[in-house]
Short mmCIF file of C-alpha atoms and ligand atoms in Angstrom, two decimals:
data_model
loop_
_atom_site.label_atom_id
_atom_site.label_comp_id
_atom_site.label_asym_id
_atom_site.label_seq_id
_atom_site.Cartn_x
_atom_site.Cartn_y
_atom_site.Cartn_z
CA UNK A 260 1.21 -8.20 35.48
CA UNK A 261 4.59 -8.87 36.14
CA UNK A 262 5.75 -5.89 34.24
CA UNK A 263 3.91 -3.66 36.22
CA UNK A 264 0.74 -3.36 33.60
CA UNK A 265 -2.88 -2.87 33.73
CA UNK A 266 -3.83 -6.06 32.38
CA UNK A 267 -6.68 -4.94 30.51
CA UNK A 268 -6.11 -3.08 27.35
CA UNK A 269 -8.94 -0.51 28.30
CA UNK A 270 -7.35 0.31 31.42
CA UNK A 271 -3.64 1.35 29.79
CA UNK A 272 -3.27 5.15 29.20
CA UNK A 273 -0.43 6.89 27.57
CA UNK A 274 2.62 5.86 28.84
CA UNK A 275 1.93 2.70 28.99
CA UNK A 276 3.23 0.14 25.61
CA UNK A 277 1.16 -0.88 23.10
CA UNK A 278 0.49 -4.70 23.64
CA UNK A 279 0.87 -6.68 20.64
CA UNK A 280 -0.05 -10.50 19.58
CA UNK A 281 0.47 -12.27 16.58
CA UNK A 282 0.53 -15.99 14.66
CA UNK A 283 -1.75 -18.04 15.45
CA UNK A 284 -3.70 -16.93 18.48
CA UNK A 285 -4.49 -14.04 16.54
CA UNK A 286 -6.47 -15.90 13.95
CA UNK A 287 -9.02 -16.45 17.11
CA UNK A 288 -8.00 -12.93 18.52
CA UNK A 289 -11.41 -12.65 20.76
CA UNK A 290 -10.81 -14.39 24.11
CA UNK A 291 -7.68 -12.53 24.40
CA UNK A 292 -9.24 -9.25 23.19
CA UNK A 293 -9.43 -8.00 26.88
CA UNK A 294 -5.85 -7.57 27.28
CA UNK A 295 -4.42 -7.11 23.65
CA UNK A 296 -4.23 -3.45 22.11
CA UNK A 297 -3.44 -4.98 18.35
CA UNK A 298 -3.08 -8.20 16.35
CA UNK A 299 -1.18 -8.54 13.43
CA UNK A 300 -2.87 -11.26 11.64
CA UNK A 301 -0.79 -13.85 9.35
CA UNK A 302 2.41 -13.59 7.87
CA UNK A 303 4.37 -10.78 10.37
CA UNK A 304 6.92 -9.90 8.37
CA UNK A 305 5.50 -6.95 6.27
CA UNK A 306 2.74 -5.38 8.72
CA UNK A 307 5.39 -5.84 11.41
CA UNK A 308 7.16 -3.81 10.00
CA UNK A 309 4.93 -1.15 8.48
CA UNK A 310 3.79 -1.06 12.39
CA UNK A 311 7.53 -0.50 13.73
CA UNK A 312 7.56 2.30 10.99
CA UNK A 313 4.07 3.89 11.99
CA UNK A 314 5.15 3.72 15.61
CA UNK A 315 8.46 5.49 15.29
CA UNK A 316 7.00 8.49 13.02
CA UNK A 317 4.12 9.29 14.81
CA UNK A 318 6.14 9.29 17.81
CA UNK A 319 8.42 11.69 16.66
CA UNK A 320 5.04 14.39 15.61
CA UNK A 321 4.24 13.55 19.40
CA UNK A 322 1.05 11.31 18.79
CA UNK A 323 -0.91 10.02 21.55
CA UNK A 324 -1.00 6.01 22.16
CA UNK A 325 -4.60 6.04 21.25
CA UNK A 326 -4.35 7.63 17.45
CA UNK A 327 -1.49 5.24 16.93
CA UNK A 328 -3.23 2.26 17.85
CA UNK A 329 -6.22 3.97 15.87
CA UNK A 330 -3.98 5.18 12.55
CA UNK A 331 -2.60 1.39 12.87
CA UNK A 332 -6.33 -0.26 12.75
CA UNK A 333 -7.05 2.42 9.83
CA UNK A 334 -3.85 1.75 7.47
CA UNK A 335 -2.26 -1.23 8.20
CA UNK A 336 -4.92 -4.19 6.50
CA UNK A 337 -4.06 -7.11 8.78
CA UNK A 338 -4.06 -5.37 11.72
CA UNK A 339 -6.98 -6.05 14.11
CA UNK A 340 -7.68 -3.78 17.38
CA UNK A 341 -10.16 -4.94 19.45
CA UNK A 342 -11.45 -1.70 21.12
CA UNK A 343 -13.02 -0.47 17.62
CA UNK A 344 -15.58 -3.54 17.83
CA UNK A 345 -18.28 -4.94 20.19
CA UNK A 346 -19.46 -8.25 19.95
CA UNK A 347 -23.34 -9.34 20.02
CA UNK A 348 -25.08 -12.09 21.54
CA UNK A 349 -28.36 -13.73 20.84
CA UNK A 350 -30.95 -14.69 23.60
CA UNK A 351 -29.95 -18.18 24.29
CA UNK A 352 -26.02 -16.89 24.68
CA UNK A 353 -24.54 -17.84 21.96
CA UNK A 354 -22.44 -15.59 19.86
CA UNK A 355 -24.37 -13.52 17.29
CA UNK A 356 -21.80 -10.71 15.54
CA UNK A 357 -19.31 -8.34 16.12
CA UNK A 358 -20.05 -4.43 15.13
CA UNK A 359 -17.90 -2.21 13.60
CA UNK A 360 -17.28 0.96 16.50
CA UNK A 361 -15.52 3.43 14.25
CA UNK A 362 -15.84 4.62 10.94
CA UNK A 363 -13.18 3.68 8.17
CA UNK A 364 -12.00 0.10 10.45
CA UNK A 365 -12.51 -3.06 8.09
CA UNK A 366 -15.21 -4.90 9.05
CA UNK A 367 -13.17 -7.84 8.08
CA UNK A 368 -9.45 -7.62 8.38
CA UNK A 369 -7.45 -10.17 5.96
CA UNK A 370 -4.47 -12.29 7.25
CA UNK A 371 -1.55 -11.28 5.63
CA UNK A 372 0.53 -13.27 3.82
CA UNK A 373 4.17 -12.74 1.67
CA UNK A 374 3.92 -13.57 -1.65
CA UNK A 375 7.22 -15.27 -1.72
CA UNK A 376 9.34 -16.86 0.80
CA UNK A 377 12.63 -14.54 -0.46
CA UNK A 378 10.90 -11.92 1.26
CA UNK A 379 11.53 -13.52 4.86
CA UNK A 380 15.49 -13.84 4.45
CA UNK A 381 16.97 -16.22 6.91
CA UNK A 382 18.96 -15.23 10.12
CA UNK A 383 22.58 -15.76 8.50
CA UNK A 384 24.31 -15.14 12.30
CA UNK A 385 21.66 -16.60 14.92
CA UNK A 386 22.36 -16.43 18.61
CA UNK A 387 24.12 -19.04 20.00
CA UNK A 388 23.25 -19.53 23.88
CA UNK A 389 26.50 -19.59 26.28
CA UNK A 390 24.38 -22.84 27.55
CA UNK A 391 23.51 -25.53 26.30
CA UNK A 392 20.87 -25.31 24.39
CA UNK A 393 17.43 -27.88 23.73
CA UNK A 394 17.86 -27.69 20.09
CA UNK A 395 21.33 -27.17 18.68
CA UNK A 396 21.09 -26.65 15.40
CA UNK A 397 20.83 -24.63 12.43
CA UNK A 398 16.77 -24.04 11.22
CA UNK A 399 15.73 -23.83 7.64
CA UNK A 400 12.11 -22.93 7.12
CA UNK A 401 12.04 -24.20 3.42
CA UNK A 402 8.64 -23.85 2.64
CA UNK A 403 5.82 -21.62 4.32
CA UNK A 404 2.12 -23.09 3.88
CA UNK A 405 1.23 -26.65 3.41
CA UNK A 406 -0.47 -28.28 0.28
CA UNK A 407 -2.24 -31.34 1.95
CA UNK A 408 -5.55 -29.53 3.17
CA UNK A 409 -6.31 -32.06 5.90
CA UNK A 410 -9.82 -30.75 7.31
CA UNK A 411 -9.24 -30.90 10.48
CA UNK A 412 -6.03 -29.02 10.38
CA UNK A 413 -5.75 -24.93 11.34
CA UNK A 414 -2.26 -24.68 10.33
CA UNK A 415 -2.94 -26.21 6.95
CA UNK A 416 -5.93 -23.68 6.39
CA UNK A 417 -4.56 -20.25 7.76
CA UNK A 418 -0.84 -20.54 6.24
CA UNK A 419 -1.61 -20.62 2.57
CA UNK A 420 -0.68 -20.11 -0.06
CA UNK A 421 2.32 -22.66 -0.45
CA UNK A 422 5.33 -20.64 -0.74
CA UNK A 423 8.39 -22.47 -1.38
CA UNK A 424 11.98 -21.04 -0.65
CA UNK A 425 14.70 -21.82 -3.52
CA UNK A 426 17.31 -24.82 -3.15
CA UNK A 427 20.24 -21.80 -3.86
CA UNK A 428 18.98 -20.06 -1.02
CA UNK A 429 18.71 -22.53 1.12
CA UNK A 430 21.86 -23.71 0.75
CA UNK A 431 23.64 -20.05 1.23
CA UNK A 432 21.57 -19.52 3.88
CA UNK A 433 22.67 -22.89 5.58
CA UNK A 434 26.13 -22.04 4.97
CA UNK A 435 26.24 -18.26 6.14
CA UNK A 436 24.70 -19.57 9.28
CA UNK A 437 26.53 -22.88 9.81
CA UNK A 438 29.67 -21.05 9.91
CA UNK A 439 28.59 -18.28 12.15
CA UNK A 440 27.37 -20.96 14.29
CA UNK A 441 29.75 -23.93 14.44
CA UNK A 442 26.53 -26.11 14.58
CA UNK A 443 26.29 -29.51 13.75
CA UNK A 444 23.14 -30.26 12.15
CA UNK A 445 20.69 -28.64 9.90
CA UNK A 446 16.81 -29.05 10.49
CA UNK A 447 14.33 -28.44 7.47
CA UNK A 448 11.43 -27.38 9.04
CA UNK A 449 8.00 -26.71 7.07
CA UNK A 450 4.47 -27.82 8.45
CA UNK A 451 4.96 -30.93 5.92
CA UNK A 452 8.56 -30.75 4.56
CA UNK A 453 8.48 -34.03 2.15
CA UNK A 454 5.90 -31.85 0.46
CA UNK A 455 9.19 -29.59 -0.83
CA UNK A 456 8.97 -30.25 -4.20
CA UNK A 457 12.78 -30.24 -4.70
CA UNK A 458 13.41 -32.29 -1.54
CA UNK A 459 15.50 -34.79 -3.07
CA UNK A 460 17.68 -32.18 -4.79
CA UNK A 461 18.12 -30.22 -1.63
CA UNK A 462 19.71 -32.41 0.28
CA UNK A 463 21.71 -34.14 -2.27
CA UNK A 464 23.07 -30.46 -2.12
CA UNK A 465 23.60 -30.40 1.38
CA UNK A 466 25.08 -34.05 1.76
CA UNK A 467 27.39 -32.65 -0.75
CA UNK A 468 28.62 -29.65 0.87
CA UNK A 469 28.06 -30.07 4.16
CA UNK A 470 28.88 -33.52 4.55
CA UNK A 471 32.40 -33.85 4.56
CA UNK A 472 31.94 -31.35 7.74
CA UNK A 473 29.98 -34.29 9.45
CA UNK A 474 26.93 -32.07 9.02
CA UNK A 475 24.10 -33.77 9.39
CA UNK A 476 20.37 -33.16 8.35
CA UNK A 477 17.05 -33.58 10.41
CA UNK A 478 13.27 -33.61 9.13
CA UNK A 479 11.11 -32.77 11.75
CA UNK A 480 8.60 -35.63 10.62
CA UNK A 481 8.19 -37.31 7.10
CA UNK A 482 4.63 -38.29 5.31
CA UNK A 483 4.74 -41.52 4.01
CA UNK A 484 4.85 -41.75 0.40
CA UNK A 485 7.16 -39.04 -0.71
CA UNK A 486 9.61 -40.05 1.73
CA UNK A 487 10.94 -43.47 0.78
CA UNK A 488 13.21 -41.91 -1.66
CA UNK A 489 15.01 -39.50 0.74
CA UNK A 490 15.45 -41.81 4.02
CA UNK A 491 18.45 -43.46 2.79
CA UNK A 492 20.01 -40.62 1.90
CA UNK A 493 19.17 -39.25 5.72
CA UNK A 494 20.81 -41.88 7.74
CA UNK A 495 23.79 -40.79 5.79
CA UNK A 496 24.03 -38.00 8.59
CA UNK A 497 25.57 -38.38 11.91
CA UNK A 498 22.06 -38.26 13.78
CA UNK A 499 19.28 -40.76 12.94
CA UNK A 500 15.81 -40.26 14.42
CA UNK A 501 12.85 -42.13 14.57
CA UNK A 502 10.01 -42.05 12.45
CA UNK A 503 7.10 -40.00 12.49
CA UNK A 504 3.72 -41.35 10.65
CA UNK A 505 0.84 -39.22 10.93
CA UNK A 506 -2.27 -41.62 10.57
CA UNK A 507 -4.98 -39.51 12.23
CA UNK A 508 -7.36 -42.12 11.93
CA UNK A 509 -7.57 -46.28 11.98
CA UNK A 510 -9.48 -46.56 9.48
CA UNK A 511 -9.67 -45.49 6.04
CA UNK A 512 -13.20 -44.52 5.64
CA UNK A 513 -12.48 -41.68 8.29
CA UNK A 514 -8.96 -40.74 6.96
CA UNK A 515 -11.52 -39.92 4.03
CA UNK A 516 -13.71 -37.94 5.71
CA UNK A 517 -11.00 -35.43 7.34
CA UNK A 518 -9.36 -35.84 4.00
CA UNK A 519 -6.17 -37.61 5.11
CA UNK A 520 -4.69 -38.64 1.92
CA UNK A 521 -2.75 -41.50 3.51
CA UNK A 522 -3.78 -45.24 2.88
CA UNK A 523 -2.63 -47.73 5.04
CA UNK A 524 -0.66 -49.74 2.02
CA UNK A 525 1.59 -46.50 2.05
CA UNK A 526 2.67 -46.42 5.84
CA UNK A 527 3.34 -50.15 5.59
CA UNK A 528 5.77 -49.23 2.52
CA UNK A 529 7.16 -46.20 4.36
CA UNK A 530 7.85 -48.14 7.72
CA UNK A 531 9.40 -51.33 5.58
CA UNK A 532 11.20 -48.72 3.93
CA UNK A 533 12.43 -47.29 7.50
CA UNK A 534 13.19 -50.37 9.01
CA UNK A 535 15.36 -51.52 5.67
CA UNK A 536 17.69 -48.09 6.13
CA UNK A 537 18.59 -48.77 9.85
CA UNK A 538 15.44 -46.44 11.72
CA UNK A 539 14.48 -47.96 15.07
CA UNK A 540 11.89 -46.44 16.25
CA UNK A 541 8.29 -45.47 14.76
CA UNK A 542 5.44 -43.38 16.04
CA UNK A 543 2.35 -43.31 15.00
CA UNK A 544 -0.03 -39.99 15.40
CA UNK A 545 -3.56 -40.51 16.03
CA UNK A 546 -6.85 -38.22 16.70
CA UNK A 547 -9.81 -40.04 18.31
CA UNK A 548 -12.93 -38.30 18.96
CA UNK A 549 -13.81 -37.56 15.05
CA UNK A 550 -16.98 -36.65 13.71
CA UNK A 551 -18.71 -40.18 12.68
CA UNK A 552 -16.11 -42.18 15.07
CA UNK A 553 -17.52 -46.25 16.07
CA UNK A 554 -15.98 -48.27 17.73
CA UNK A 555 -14.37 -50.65 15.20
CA UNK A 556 -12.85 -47.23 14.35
CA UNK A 557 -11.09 -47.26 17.80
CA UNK A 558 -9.71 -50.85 17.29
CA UNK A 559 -8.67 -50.50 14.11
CA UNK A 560 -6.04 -47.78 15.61
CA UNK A 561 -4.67 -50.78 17.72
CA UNK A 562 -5.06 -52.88 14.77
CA UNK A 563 -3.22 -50.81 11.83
CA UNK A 564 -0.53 -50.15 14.44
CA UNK A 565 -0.27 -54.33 14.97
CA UNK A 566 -0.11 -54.60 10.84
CA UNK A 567 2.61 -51.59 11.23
CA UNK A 568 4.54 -53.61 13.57
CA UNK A 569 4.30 -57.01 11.81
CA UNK A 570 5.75 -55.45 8.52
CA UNK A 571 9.38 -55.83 10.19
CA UNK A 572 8.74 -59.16 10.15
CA UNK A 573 9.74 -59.56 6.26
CA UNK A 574 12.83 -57.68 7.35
CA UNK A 575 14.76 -59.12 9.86
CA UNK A 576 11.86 -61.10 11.35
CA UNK A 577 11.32 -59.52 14.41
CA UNK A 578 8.25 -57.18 15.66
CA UNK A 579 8.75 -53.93 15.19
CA UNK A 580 8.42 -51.15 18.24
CA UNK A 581 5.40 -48.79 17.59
CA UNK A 582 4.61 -45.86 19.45
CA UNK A 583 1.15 -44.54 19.22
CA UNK A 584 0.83 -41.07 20.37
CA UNK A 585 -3.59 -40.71 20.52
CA UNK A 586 -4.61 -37.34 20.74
CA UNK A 587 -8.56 -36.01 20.63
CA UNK A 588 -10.10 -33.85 17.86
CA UNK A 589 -10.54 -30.78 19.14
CA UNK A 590 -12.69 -28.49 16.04
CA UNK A 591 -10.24 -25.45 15.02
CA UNK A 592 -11.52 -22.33 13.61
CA UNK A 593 -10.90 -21.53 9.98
CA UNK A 594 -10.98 -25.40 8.85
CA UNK A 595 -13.75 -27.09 7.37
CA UNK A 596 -14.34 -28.84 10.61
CA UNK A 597 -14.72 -25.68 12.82
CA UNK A 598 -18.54 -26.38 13.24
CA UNK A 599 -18.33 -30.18 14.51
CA UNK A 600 -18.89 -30.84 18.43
CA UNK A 601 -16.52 -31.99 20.02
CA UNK A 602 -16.97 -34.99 22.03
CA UNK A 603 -17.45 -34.91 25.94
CA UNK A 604 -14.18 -35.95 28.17
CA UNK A 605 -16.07 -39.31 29.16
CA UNK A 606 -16.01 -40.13 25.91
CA UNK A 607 -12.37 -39.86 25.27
CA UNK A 608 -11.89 -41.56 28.38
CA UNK A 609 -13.33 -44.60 27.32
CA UNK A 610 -11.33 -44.46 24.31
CA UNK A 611 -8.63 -44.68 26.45
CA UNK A 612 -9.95 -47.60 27.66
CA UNK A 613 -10.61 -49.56 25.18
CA UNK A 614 -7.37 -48.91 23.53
CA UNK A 615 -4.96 -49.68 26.78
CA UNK A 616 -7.25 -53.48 27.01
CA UNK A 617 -6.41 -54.18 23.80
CA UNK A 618 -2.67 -53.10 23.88
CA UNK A 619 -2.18 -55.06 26.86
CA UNK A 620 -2.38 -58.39 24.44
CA UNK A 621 0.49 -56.59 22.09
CA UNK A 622 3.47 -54.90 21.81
CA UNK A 623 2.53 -51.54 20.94
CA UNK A 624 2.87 -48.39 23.31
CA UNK A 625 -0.06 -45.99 23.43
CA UNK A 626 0.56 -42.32 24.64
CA UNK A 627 -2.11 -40.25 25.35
CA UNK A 628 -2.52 -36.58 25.71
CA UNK A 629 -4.34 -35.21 28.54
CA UNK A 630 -7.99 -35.23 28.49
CA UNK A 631 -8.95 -32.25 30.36
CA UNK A 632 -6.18 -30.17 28.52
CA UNK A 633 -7.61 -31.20 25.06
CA UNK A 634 -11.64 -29.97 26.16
CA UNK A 635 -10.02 -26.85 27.30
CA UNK A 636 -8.34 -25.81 24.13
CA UNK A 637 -11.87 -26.71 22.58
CA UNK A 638 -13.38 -24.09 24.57
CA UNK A 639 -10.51 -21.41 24.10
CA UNK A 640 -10.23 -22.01 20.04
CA UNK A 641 -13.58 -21.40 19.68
CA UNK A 642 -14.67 -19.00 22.79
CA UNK A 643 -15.70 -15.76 22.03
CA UNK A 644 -14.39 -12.26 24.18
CA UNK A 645 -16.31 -13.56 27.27
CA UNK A 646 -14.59 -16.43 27.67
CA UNK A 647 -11.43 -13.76 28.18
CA UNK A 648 -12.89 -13.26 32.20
CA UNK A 649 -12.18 -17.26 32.68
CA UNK A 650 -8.83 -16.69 31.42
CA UNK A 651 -8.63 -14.04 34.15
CA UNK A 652 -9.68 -15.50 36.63
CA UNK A 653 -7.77 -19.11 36.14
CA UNK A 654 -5.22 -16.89 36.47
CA UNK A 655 -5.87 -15.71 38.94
CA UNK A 656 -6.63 -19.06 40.87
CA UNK A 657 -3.24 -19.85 40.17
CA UNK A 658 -2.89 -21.35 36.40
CA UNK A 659 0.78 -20.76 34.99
CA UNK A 660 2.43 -22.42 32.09
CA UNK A 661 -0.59 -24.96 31.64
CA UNK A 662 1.25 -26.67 28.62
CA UNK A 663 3.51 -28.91 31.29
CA UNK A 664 1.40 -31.66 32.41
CA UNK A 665 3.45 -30.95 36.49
CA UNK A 666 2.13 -27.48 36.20
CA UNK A 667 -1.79 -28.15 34.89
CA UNK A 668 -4.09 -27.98 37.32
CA UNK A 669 -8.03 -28.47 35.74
CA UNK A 670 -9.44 -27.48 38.89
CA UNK A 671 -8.25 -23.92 38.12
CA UNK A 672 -10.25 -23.94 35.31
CA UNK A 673 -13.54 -25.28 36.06
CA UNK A 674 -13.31 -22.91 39.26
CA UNK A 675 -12.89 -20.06 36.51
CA UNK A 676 -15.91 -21.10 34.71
CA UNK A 677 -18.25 -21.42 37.55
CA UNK A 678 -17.09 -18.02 38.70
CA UNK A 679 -17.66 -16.46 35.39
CA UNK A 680 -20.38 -18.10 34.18
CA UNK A 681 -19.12 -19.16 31.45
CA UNK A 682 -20.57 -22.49 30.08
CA UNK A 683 -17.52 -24.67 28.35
CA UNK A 684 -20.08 -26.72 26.46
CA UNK A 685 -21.32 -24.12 24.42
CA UNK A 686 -17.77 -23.22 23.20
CA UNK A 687 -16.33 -27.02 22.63
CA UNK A 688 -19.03 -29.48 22.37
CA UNK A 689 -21.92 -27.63 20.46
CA UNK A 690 -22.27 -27.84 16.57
CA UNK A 691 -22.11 -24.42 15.32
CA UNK A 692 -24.89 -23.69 12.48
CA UNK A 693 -23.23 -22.74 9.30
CA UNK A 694 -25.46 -20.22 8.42
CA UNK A 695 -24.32 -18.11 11.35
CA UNK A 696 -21.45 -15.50 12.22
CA UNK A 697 -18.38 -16.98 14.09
CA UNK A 698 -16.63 -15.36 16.69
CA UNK A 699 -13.51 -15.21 13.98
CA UNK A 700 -15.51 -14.60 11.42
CA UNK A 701 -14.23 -11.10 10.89
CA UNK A 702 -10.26 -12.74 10.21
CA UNK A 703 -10.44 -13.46 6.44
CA UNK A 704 -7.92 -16.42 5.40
CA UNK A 705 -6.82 -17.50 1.92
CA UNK A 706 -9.91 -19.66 2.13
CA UNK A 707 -13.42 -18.30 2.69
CA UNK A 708 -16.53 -19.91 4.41
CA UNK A 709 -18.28 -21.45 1.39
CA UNK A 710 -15.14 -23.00 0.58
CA UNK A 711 -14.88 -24.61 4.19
CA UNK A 712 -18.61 -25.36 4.56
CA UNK A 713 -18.44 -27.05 0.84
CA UNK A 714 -15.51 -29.40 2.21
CA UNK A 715 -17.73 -29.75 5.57
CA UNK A 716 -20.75 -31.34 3.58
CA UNK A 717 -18.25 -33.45 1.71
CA UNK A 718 -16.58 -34.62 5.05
CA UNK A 719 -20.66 -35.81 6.07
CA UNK A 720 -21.20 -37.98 2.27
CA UNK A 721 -18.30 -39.72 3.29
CA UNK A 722 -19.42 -40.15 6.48
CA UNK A 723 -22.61 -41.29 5.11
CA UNK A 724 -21.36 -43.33 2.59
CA UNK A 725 -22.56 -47.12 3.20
CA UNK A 726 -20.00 -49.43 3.85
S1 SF4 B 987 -2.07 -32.06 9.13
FE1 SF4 B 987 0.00 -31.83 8.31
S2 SF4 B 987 -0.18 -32.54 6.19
FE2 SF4 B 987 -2.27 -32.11 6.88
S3 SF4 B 987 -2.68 -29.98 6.27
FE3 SF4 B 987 -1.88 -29.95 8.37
S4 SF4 B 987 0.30 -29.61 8.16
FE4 SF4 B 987 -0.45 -30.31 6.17
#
């Protein structure tokens, strides 16, 4: 709109760009289908480019807009354009399948993904802002993928395989870009970087090199467990951050069920380890709102984080600080858990509840995210291309940059939805049978659906276990 667009991809004619989207909204490419002329599914690197190349030769033998987008939905495999399918409904609304429009498109178009990480080199000069800047420092992505296959998690089920990127290259590539930089500080990043098998190694390398330039090195979060070993070595660096335990759950019968290999004996290791090499500060990562969630589940969150806090004691006998940051399950497409309901907002309200009267006899902080926010991304991850008109039209009514809590406005939405009749309960709170097409359906991962509906089953036995 701003640019001077049509907004909806049916209404551009030649002239106009080719709209593109990628990463992960276009792994649940529908409810944006309206206004996007091609997703690159996956890994961007290679169809990226094999797009860029497409573009520029056709161009040049004076092809029309339309056979390019066409020729790039023909040849490119991970390429998905949403004009050459229509999507079907059954009777009662819900979504039924999406039909192929032209001959030779893939029904099913597979996420691409680089078979090895030296194939995505990293920047050796990035751009350094003439301001400052939010994050100043040099970023490593060391490892693409994640090897934990949490259930509940879309990033751990759409990134595979695990592709690791070598400790020489790292290095090189840390110090091509430290000195074209003048930076400070490296960051690892990874979706779980003390899953890098060679973690240890790598920054024994980079304490040795880098060091001596008071370089220091940041993990974006640690998992308990593989992580004692490395956080002395990390508060050898000039900065010194807190630490970040992902828990998920209170209790370990559910941290079984989404398949969160943590137990609770490990985080009280990992935070005595903490505490013993200097960290301050610990926070805690919660979801509430799981499939098979009681009560006593909801206290134990306060009540693990209280056991958390106490292990300073043996320390320097003192309570520790915790932070508890509680956010609500919302079911992502492409995990095992993409069928589960989600609950309803009054639900997670009372959650709140009960967890703020019980930290009011403590010392731990609870932070919660926003309610409304969280049942909204429910209905968007798993809407199908109708649910595109509410996105218009809360637009429209004024929603902008909805991720900053001073610029949400909920009323925007629900407006949307009663003006489109669009019903968010059938899109966030329904269970979804197994046996039937999804509105992603058609983006094939590294894992397929009787993989994720055998883990789904497995999540219930636990469930169902006795105690
Ligand atoms: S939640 Fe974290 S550890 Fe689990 S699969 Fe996702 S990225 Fe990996």
């Amino acid at each position: 709109d701003l640019a001077g667009l049509p907004l909806h991809a049916a209404e551009r004619v030649q002239g106009d760009p080719i709209i593109i989207a990628g990463d992960a909204l276009a792994d649940t490419p529908e409810v944006m289908a309206d206004f996007i002329d091609i997703f690159i599914t996956g890994d961007g690197e290679a169809p990226l480019t094999q797009l860029v190349e497409l573009v520029r030769r056709m161009k040049k033998q004076g092809a029309t807009r339309d056979a390019i987008i066409e020729q790039a939905a023909l040849t490119i495999p991970s390429v998905y354009a949403p004009k050459f399918y229509q999507p079907q409904y059954n009777a009662d609304g819900t979504f039924a399948n999406l039909s192929v429009l032209k001959e030779g498109v893939p029904a099913s178009v597979h996420r691409s993904h680089l078979t090895s990480m030296s194939e995505s080199p990293a920047i050796p000069s990035p751009l350094v802002p003439l301001s400052e800047g939010v994050h100043e420092r040099v970023v490593m992505e060391i490892m693409r993928g994640c090897p934990n296959a949490c259930r509940f998690c879309q990033a751990g089920a759409t990134r595979l395989p695990v592709r690791f990127r070598s400790v020489d290259d790292i290095v090189d590539q840390a110090r091509a870009a430290l000195a074209s930089t003048g930076y400070k500080e490296i960051s690892l990043l990874s979706l779980s970087t003390s899953d890098y098998p060679r973690l240890d190694e790598l920054i024994d390398r980079l304490n040795a090199e880098f060091g001596p330039q008071h370089v220091s090195i940041s993990l974006p979060s640690l998992r308990v467990g593989s992580q004692l070993t490395v956080l002395p070595k990390l508060t050898s660096g000039v900065r010194k951050g807190g630490l970040t335990i992902a828990a998920e759950a209170g209790s370990d019968r559910l941290r079984r069920a989404i398949r969160k290999n943590i137990t609770e004996e490990d985080m009280i290791a990992g935070v005595r380890a903490a505490y013993e090499a200097g960290w301050r500060s610990v926070k805690v990562y919660f979801m509430a709102g799981l499939p098979g969630e009681t009560p006593e589940d909801i206290d134990e969150i306060y009540y693990l984080c209280r056991r958390l806090s106490d292990a300073r004691r043996d320390i320097d006998g003192q309570r520790g600080a915790i932070t508890a940051s509680v956010s609500w399950f919302v079911p992502k497409p492409h995990t095992p858990m993409q069928w589960s309901p989600m609950r309803e907002a009054d639900y997670f309200f009372g959650v709140r509840r009960q967890l703020m009267d019980l930290a009011g006899r403590g010392t731990v902080t609870f932070k919660f995210h926003r309610i409304e926010r969280s049942v909204l991304e429910g209905v968007l991850c798993r809407g199908d291309r109708r649910v595109g008109a509410a996105i218009e039209a809360a637009w429209r009514n004024g929603a902008r940059m909805d991720s900053w809590d001073e610029h949400f406005r909920y009323a925007n939405w629900t407006a949307a939805f009663t003006q489109t009749g669009i019903d968010p309960a059938i899109y966030a709170h329904r269970e979804f049978p197994t046996n039937q097409p999804l509105p992603w359906s058609h983006i094939t991962c590294f894992r397929d659906e009787t993989f994720l509906e055998k883990q789904y089953a497995e999540m219930q036995e636990v469930l169902n276990e006795k105690e």
